[in-house]
PDB file of C-alpha atoms in Angstrom:
ATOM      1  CA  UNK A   1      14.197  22.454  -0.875  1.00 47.00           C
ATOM      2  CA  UNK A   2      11.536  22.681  -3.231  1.00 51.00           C
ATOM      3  CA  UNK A   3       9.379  25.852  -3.316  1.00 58.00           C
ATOM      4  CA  UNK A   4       6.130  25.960  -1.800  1.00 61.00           C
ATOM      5  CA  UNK A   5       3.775  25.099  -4.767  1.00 59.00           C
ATOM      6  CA  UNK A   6       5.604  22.226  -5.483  1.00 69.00           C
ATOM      7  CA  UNK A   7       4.938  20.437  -1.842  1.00 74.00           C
ATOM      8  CA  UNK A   8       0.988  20.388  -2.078  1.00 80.00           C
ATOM      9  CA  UNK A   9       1.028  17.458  -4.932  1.00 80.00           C
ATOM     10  CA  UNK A  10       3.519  15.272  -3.085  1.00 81.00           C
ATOM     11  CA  UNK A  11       1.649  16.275   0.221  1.00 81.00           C
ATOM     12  CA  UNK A  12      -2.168  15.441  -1.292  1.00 82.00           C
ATOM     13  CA  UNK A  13       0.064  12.270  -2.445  1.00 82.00           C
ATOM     14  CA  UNK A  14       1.552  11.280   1.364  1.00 84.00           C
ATOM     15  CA  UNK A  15      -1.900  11.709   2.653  1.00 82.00           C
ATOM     16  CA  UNK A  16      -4.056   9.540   0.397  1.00 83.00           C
ATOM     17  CA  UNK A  17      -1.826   7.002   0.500  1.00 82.00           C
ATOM     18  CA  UNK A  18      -0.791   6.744   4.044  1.00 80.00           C
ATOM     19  CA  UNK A  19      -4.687   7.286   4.996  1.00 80.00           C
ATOM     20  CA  UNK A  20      -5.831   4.878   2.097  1.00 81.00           C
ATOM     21  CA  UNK A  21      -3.200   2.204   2.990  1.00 79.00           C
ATOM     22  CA  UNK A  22      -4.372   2.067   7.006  1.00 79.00           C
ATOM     23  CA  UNK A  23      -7.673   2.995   6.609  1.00 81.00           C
ATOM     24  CA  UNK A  24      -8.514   1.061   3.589  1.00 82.00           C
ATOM     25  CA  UNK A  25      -7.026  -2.175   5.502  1.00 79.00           C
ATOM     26  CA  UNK A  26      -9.520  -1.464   8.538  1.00 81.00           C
ATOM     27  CA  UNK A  27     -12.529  -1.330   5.922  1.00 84.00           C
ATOM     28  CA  UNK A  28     -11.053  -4.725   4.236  1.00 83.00           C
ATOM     29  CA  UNK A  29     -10.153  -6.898   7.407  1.00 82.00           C
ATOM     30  CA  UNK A  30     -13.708  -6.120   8.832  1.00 85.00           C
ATOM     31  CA  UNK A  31     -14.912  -7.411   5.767  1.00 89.00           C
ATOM     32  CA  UNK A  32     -12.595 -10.493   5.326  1.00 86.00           C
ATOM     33  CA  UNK A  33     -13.210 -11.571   9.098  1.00 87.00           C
ATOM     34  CA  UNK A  34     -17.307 -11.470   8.073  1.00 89.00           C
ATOM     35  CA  UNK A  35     -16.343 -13.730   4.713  1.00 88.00           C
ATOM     36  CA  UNK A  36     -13.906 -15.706   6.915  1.00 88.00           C
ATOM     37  CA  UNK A  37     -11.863 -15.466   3.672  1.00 86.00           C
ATOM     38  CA  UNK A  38      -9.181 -12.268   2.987  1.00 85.00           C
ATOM     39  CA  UNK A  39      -8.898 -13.023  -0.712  1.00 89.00           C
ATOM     40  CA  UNK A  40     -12.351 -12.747  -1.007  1.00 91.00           C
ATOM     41  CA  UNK A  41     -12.364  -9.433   0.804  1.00 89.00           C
ATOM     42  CA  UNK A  42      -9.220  -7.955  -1.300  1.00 90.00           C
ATOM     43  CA  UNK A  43     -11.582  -9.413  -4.531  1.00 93.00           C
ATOM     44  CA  UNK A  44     -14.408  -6.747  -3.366  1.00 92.00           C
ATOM     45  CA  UNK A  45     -11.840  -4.003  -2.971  1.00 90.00           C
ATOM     46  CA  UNK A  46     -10.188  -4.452  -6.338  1.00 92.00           C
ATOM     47  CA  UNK A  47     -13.815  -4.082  -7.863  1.00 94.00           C
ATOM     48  CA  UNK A  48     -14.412  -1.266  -6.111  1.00 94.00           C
ATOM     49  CA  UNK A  49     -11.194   0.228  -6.257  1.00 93.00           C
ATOM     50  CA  UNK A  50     -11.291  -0.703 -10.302  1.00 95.00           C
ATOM     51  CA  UNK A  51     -14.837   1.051 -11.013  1.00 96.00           C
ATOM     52  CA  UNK A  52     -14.113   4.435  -8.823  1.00 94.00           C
ATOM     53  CA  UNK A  53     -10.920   4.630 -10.489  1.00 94.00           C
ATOM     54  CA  UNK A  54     -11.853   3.641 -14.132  1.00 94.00           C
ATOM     55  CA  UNK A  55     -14.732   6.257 -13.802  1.00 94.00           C
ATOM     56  CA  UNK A  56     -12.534   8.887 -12.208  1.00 92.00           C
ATOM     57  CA  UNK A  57      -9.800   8.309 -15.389  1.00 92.00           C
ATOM     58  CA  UNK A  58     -12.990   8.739 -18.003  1.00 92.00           C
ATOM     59  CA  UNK A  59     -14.151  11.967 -16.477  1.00 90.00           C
ATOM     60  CA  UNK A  60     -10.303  13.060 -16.712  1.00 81.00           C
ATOM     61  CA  UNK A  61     -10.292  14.282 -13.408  1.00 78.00           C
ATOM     62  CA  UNK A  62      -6.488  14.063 -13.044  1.00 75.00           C
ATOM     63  CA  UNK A  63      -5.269  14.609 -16.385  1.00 79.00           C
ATOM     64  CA  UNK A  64      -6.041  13.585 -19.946  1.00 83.00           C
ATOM     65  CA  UNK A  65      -6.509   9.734 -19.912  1.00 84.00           C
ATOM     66  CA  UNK A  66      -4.526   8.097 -22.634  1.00 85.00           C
ATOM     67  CA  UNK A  67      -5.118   4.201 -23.539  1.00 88.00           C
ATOM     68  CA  UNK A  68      -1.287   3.077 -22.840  1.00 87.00           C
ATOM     69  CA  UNK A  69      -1.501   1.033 -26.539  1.00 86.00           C
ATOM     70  CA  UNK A  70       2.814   1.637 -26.869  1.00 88.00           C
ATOM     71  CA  UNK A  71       3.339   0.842 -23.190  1.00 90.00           C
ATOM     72  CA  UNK A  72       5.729  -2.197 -22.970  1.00 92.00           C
ATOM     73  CA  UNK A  73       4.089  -5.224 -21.130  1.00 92.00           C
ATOM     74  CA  UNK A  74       5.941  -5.736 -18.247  1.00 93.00           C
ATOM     75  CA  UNK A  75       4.702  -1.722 -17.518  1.00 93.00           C
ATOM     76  CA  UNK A  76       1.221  -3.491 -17.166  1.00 93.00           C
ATOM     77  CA  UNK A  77       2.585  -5.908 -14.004  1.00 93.00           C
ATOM     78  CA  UNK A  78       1.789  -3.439 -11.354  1.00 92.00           C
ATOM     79  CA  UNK A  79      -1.588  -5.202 -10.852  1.00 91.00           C
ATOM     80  CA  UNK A  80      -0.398  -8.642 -11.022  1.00 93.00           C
ATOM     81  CA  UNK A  81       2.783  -7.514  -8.611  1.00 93.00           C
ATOM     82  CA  UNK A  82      -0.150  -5.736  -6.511  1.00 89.00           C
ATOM     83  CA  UNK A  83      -1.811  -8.846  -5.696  1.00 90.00           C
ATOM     84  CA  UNK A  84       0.910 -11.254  -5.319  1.00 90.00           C
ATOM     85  CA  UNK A  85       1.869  -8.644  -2.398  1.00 88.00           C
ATOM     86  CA  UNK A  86      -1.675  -8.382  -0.460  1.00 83.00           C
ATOM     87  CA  UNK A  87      -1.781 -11.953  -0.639  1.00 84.00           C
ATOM     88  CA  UNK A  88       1.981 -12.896   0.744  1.00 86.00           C
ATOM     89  CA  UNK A  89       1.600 -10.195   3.277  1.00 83.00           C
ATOM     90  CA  UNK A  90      -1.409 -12.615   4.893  1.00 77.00           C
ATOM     91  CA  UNK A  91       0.700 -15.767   4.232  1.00 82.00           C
ATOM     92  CA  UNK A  92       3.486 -14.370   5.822  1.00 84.00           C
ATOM     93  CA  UNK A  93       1.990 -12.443   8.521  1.00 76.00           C
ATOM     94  CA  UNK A  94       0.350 -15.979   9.657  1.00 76.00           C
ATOM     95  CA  UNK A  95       3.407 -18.197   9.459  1.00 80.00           C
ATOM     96  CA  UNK A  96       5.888 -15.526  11.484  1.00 79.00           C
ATOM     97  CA  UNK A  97       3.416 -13.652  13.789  1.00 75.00           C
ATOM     98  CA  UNK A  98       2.849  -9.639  12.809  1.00 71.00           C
ATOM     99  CA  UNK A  99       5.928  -7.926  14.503  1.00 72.00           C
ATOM    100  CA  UNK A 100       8.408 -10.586  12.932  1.00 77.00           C
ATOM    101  CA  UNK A 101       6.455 -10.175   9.491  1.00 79.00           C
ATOM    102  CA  UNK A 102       6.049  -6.393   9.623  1.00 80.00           C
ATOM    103  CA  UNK A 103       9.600  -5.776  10.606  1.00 81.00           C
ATOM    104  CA  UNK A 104      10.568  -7.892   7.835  1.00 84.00           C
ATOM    105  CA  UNK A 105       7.610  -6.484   4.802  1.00 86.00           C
ATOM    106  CA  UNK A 106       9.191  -3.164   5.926  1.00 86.00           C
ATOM    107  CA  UNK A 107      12.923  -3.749   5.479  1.00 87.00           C
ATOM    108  CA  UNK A 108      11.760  -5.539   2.083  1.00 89.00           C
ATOM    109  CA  UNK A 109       9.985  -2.518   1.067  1.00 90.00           C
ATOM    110  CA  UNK A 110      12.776   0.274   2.194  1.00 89.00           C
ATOM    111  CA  UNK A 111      15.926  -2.346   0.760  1.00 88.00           C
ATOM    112  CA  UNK A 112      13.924  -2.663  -3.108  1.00 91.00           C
ATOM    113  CA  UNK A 113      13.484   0.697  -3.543  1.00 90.00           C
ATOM    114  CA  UNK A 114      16.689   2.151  -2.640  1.00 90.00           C
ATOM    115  CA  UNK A 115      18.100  -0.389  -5.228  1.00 90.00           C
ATOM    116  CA  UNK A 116      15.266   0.611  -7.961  1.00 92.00           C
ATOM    117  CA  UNK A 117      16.437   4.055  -7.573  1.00 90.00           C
ATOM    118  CA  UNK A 118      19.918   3.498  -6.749  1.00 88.00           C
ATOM    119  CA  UNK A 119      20.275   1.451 -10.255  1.00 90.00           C
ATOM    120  CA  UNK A 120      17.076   3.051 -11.976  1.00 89.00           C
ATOM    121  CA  UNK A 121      15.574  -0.101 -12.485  1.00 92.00           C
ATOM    122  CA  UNK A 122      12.180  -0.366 -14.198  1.00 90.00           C
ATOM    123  CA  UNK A 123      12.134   2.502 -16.108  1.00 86.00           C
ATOM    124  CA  UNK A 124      13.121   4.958 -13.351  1.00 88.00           C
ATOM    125  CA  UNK A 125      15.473   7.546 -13.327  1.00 87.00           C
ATOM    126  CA  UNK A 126      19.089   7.109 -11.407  1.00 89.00           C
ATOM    127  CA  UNK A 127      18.752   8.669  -7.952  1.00 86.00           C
ATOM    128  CA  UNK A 128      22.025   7.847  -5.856  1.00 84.00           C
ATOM    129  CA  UNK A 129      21.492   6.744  -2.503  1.00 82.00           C
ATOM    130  CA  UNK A 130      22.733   8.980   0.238  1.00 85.00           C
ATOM    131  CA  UNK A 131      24.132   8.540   3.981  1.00 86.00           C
ATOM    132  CA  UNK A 132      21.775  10.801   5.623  1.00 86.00           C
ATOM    133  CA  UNK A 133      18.759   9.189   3.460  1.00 85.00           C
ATOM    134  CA  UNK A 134      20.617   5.650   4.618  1.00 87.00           C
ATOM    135  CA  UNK A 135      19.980   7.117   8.795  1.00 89.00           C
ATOM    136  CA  UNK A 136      16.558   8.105   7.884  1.00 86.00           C
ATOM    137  CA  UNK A 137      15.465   4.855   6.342  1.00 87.00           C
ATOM    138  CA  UNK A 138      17.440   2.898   9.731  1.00 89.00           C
ATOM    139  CA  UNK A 139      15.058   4.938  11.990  1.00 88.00           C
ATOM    140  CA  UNK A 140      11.800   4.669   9.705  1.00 85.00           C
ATOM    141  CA  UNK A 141      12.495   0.319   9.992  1.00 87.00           C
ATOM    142  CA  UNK A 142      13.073   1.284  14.188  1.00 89.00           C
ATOM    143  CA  UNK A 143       9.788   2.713  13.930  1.00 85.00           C
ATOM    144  CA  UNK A 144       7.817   0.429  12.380  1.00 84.00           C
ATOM    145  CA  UNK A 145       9.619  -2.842  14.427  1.00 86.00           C
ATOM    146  CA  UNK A 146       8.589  -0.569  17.935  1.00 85.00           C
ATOM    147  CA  UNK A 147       5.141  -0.527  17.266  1.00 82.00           C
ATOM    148  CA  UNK A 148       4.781  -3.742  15.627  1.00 81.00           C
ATOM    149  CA  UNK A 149       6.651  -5.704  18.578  1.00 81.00           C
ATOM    150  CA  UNK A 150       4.503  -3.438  20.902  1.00 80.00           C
ATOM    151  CA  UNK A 151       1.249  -4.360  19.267  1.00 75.00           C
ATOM    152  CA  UNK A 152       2.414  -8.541  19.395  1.00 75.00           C
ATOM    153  CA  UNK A 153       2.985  -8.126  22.994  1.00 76.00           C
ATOM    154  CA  UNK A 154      -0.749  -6.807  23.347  1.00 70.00           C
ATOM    155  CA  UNK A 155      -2.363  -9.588  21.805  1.00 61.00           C
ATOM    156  CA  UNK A 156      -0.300 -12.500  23.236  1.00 55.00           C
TER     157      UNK A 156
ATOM    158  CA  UNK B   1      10.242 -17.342   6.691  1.00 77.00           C
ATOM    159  CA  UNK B   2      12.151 -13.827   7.056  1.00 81.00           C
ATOM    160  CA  UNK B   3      14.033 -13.745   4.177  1.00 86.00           C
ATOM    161  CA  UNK B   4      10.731 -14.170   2.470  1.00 89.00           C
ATOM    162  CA  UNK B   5       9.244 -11.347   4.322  1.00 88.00           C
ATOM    163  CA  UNK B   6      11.669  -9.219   2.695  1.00 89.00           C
ATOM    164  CA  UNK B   7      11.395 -10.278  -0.714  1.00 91.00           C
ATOM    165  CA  UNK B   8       7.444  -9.973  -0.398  1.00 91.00           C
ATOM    166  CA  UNK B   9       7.852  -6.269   0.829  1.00 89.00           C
ATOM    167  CA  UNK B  10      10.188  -6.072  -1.913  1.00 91.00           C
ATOM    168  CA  UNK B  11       7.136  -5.851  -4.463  1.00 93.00           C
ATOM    169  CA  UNK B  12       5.813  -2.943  -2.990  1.00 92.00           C
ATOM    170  CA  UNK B  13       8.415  -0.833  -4.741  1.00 93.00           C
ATOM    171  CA  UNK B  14       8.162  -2.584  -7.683  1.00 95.00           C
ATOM    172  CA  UNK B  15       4.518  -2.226  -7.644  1.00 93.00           C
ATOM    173  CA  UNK B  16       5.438   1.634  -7.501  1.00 93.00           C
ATOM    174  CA  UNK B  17       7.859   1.718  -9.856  1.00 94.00           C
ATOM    175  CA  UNK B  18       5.994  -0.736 -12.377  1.00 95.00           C
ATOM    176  CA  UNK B  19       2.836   2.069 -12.622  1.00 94.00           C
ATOM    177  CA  UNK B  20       5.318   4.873 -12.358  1.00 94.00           C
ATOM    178  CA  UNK B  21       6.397   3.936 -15.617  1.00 94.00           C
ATOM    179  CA  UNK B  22       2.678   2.962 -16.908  1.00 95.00           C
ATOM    180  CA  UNK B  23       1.832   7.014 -16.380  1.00 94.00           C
ATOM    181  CA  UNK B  24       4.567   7.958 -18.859  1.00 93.00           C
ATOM    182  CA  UNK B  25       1.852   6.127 -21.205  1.00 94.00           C
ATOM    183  CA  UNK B  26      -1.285   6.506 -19.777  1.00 93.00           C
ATOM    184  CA  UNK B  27      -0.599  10.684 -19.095  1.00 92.00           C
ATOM    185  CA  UNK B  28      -3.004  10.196 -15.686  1.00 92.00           C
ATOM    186  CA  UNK B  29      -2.985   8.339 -12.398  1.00 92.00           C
ATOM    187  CA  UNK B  30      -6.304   7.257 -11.992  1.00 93.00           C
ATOM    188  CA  UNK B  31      -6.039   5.832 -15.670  1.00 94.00           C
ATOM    189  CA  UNK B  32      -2.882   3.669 -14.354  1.00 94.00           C
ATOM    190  CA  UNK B  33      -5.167   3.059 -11.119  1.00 94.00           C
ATOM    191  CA  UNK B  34      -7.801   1.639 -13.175  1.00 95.00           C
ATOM    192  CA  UNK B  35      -5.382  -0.436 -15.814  1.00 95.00           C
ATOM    193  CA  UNK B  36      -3.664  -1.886 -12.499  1.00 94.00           C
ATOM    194  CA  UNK B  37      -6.759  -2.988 -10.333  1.00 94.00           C
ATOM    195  CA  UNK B  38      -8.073  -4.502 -13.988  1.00 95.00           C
ATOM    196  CA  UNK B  39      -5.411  -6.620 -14.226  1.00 95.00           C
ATOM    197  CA  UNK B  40      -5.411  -7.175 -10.009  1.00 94.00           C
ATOM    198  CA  UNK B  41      -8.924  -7.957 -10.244  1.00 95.00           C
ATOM    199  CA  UNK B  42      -7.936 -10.103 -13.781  1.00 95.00           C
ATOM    200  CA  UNK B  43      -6.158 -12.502 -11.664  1.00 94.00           C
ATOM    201  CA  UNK B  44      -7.708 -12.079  -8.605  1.00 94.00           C
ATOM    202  CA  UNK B  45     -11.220 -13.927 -10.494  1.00 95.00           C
ATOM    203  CA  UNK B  46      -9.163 -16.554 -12.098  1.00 95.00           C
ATOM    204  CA  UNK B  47      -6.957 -17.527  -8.937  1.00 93.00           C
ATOM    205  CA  UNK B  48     -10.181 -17.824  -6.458  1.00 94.00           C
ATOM    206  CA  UNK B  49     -11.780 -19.645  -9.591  1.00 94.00           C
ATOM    207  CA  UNK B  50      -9.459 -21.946  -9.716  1.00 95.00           C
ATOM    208  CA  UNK B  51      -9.202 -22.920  -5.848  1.00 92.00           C
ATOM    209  CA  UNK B  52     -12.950 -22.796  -5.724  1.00 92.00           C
ATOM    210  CA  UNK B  53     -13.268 -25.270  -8.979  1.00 91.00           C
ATOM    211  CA  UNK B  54     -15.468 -22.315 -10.873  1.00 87.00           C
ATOM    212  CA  UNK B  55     -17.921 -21.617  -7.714  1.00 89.00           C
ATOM    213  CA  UNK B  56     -16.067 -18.277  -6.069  1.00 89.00           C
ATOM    214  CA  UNK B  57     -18.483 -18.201  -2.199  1.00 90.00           C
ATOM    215  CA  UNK B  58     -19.313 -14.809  -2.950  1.00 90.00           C
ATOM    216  CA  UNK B  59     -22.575 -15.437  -0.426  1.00 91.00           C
ATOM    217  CA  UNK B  60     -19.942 -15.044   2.042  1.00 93.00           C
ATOM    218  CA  UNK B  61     -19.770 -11.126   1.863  1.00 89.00           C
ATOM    219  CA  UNK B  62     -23.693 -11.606   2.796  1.00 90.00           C
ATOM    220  CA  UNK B  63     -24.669  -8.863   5.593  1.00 90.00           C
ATOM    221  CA  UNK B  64     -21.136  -7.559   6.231  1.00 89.00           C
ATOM    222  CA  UNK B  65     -21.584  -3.740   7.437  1.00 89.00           C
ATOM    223  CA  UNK B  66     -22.259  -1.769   4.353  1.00 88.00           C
ATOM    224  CA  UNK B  67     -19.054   0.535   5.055  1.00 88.00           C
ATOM    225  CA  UNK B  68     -16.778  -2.769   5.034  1.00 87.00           C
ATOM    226  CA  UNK B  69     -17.284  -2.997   1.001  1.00 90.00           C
ATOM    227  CA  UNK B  70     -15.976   0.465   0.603  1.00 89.00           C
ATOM    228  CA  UNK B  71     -12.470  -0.696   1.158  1.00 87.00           C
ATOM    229  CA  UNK B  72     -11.512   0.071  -2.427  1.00 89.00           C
ATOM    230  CA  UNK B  73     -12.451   3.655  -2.550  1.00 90.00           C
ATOM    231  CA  UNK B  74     -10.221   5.079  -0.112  1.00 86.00           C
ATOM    232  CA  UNK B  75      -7.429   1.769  -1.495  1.00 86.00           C
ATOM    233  CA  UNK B  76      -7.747   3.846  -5.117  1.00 90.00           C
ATOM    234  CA  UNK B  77      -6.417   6.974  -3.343  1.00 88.00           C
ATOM    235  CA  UNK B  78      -3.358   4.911  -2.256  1.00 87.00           C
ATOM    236  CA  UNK B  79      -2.554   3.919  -5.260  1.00 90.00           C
ATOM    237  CA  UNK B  80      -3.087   7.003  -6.867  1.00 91.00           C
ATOM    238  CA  UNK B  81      -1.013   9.128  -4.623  1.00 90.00           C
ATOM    239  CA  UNK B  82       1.689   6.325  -4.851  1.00 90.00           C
ATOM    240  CA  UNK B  83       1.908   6.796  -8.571  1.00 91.00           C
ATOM    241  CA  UNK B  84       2.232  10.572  -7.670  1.00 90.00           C
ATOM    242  CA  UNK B  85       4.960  10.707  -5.364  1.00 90.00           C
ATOM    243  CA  UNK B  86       6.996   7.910  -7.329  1.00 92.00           C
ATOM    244  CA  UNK B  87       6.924  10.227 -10.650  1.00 91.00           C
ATOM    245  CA  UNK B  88       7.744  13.228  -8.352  1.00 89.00           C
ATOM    246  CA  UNK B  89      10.488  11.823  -6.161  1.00 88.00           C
ATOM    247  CA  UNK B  90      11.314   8.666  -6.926  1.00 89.00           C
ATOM    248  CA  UNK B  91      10.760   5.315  -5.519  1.00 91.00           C
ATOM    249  CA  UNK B  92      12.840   5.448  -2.443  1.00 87.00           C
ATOM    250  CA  UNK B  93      11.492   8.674  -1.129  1.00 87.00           C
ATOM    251  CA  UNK B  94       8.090   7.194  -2.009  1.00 89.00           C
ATOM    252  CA  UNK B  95       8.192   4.228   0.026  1.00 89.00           C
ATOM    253  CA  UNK B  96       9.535   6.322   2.835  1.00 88.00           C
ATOM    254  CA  UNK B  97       6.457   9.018   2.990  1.00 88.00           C
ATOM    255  CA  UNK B  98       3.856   6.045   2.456  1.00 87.00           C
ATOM    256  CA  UNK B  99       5.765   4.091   4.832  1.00 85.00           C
ATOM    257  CA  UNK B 100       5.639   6.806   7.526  1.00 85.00           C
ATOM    258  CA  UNK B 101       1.863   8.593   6.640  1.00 85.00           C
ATOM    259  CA  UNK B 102       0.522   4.831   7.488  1.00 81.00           C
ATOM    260  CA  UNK B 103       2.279   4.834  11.054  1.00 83.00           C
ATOM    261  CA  UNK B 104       0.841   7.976  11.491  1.00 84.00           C
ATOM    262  CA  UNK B 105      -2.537   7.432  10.149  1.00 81.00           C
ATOM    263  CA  UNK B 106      -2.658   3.873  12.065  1.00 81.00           C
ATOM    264  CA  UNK B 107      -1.362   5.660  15.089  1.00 83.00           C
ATOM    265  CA  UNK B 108      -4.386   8.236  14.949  1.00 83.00           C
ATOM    266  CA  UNK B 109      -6.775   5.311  13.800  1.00 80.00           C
ATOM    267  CA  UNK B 110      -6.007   2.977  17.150  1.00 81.00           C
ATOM    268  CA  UNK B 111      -5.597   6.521  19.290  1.00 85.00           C
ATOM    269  CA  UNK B 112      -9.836   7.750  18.954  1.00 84.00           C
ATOM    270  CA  UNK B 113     -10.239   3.920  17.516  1.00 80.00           C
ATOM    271  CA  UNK B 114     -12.258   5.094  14.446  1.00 75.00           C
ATOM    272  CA  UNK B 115     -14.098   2.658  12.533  1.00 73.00           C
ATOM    273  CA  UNK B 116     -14.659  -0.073  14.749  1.00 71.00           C
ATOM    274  CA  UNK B 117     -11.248  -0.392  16.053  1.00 71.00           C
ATOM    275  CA  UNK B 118      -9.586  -1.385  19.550  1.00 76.00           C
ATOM    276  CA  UNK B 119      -8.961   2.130  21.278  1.00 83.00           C
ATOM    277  CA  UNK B 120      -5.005   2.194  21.936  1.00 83.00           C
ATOM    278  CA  UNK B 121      -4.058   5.539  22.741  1.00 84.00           C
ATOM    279  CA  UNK B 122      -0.775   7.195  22.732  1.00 85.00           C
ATOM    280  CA  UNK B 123       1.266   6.049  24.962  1.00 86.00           C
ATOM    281  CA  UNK B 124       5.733   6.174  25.690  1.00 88.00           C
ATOM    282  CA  UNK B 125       6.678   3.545  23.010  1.00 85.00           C
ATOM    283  CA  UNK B 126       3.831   5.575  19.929  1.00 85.00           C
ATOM    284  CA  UNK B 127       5.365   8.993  20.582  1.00 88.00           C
ATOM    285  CA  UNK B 128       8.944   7.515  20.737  1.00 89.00           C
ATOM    286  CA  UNK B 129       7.898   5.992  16.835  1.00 85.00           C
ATOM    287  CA  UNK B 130       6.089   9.139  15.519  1.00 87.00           C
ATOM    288  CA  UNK B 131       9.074  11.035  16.653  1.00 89.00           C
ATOM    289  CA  UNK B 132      11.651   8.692  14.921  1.00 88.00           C
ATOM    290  CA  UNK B 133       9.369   8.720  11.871  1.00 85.00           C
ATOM    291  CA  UNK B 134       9.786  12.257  11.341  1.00 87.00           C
ATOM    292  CA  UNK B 135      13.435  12.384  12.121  1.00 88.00           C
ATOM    293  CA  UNK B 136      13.439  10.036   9.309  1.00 84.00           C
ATOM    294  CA  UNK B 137      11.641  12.041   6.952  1.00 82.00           C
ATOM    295  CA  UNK B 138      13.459  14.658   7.741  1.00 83.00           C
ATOM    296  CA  UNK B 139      17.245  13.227   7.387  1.00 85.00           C
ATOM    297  CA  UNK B 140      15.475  11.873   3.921  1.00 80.00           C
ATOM    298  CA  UNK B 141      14.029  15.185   2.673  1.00 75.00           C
ATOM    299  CA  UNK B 142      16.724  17.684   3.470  1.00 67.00           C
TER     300      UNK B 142
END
């Protein structure tokens, strides 16, 4: 286990993301059901989202800000791979229904990263995958197919 | 369709992963944040451009609730805790704690319907998923 000091950046970390992720996606769906147009909503939170953060990185408020000048391209795809997602996600979420598209997003998202770090692909260090880490990752997917098949039924 | 489900999840990793390794240049998250919705916004413009034939409808956003167009400030703070817990523990473990902090968040979100939401509140099937969430975590972290 890692000591307690260590825990409260991955912590801060779980909770802006989880909270940013769900909440940020009620703030964008109101706005793409006013627009009648999601890619115009996910425009508007990319220029938000790229102002806040640019001014945040010039202030140095976490960390030093270095321009990445050495950084290989492909390092710079996050965006591009970043968009492509939010985009599919709506494509697919329409053609299969949510549960069906969650349940599959989900095993898509658990599968690729136990094979980044199982391989340490893109620049990532080796992390072997373990059985009790292979349990854990069965339940998370029974999780997130539960609710999502739950939340169908409601609005059929 | 399914298969393709999966591969599209598939990029969220990758995503991770892909600014992970941007950090080891930039030396800061929110400097990574910034680089990544640049080039999201990049090719966001010059995709709706191109559908729209150089006329993007941005009168469309007209008199949406101020608080809708603040989407992207709590977004950056996914991003920038993904690019934390990537660097920290890795991709897999990653995916896992964003994976299971949005159930939970979503789960509080629907249960005192914040922000305009349908109220759902907890019910048999929710607790049965927050439990096997962190049972999850657990089995993942120890």
């Amino acid at each position: 286990m890692l000591p307690a000091a260590e825990l409260v950046a991955p912590l801060l970390g779980t909770v802006g993301a989880g909270l940013g992720l769900s909440l940020g996606l009620v703030f964008n769906v109101r706005l793409a059901r006013h627009a009648g147009h999601p890619v115009l909503a996910s425009l508007m939170n990319f220029l938000v989202a790229f102002t806040l953060t640019s001014v945040l990185a010039l202030l140095s408020v976490l960390g030093t800000s270095h321009l990445p000048t050495h950084a290989p391209l492909w390092a710079f795809g996050g965006g591009l791979v970043g968009v492509t997602y939010v985009t599919l996600t709506l494509l697919t979420a329409r053609a299969l229904g949510v549960a069906a598209s969650t349940a599959g997003v989900t095993l898509g998202q658990i599968l690729g990263a136990r094979v980044i770090d199982g391989f340490g692909l893109l620049g990532q260090h080796v992390r072997p995958v373990s059985g009790t880490a292979v349990l854990g990752v069965v339940l998370l997917f029974l999780a997130v197919t539960l609710l999502a098949r739950e939340r169908a039924r409601e609005t059929t | 369709m399914l298969p393709i489900a999966v591969l599209v999840g598939a990029l969220l990793p990758v995503q991770f992963a892909l600014n992970s390794a941007l950090t080891a240049f930039t030396h800061s998250p929110a400097a990574t944040a910034s680089v990544s919705y640049g080039v999201g916004l990049l090719a966001l413009v010059l995709g709706l451009t191109l559908v729209h034939r150089g006329r993007i409808p941005l009168y469309r956003l007209q008199g949406a609730p101020g608080w809708s167009f603040l989407g992207g400030v709590v977004g950056s703070a996914y991003v920038i805790g993904s690019v934390v817990l990537t660097r920290l523990l890795g991709t897999g473990l990653a995916v896992s704690l964003v994976i299971a902090a949005q159930v939970g968040a979503g789960l509080a979100l629907d249960h005192f319907g914040s922000f305009g939401t349908v109220r759902r509140p907890m019910n048999r099937t929710r607790t049965l998923a927050l439990v096997l969430v962190l049972t999850a975590l657990g089995l993942q972290v120890l």
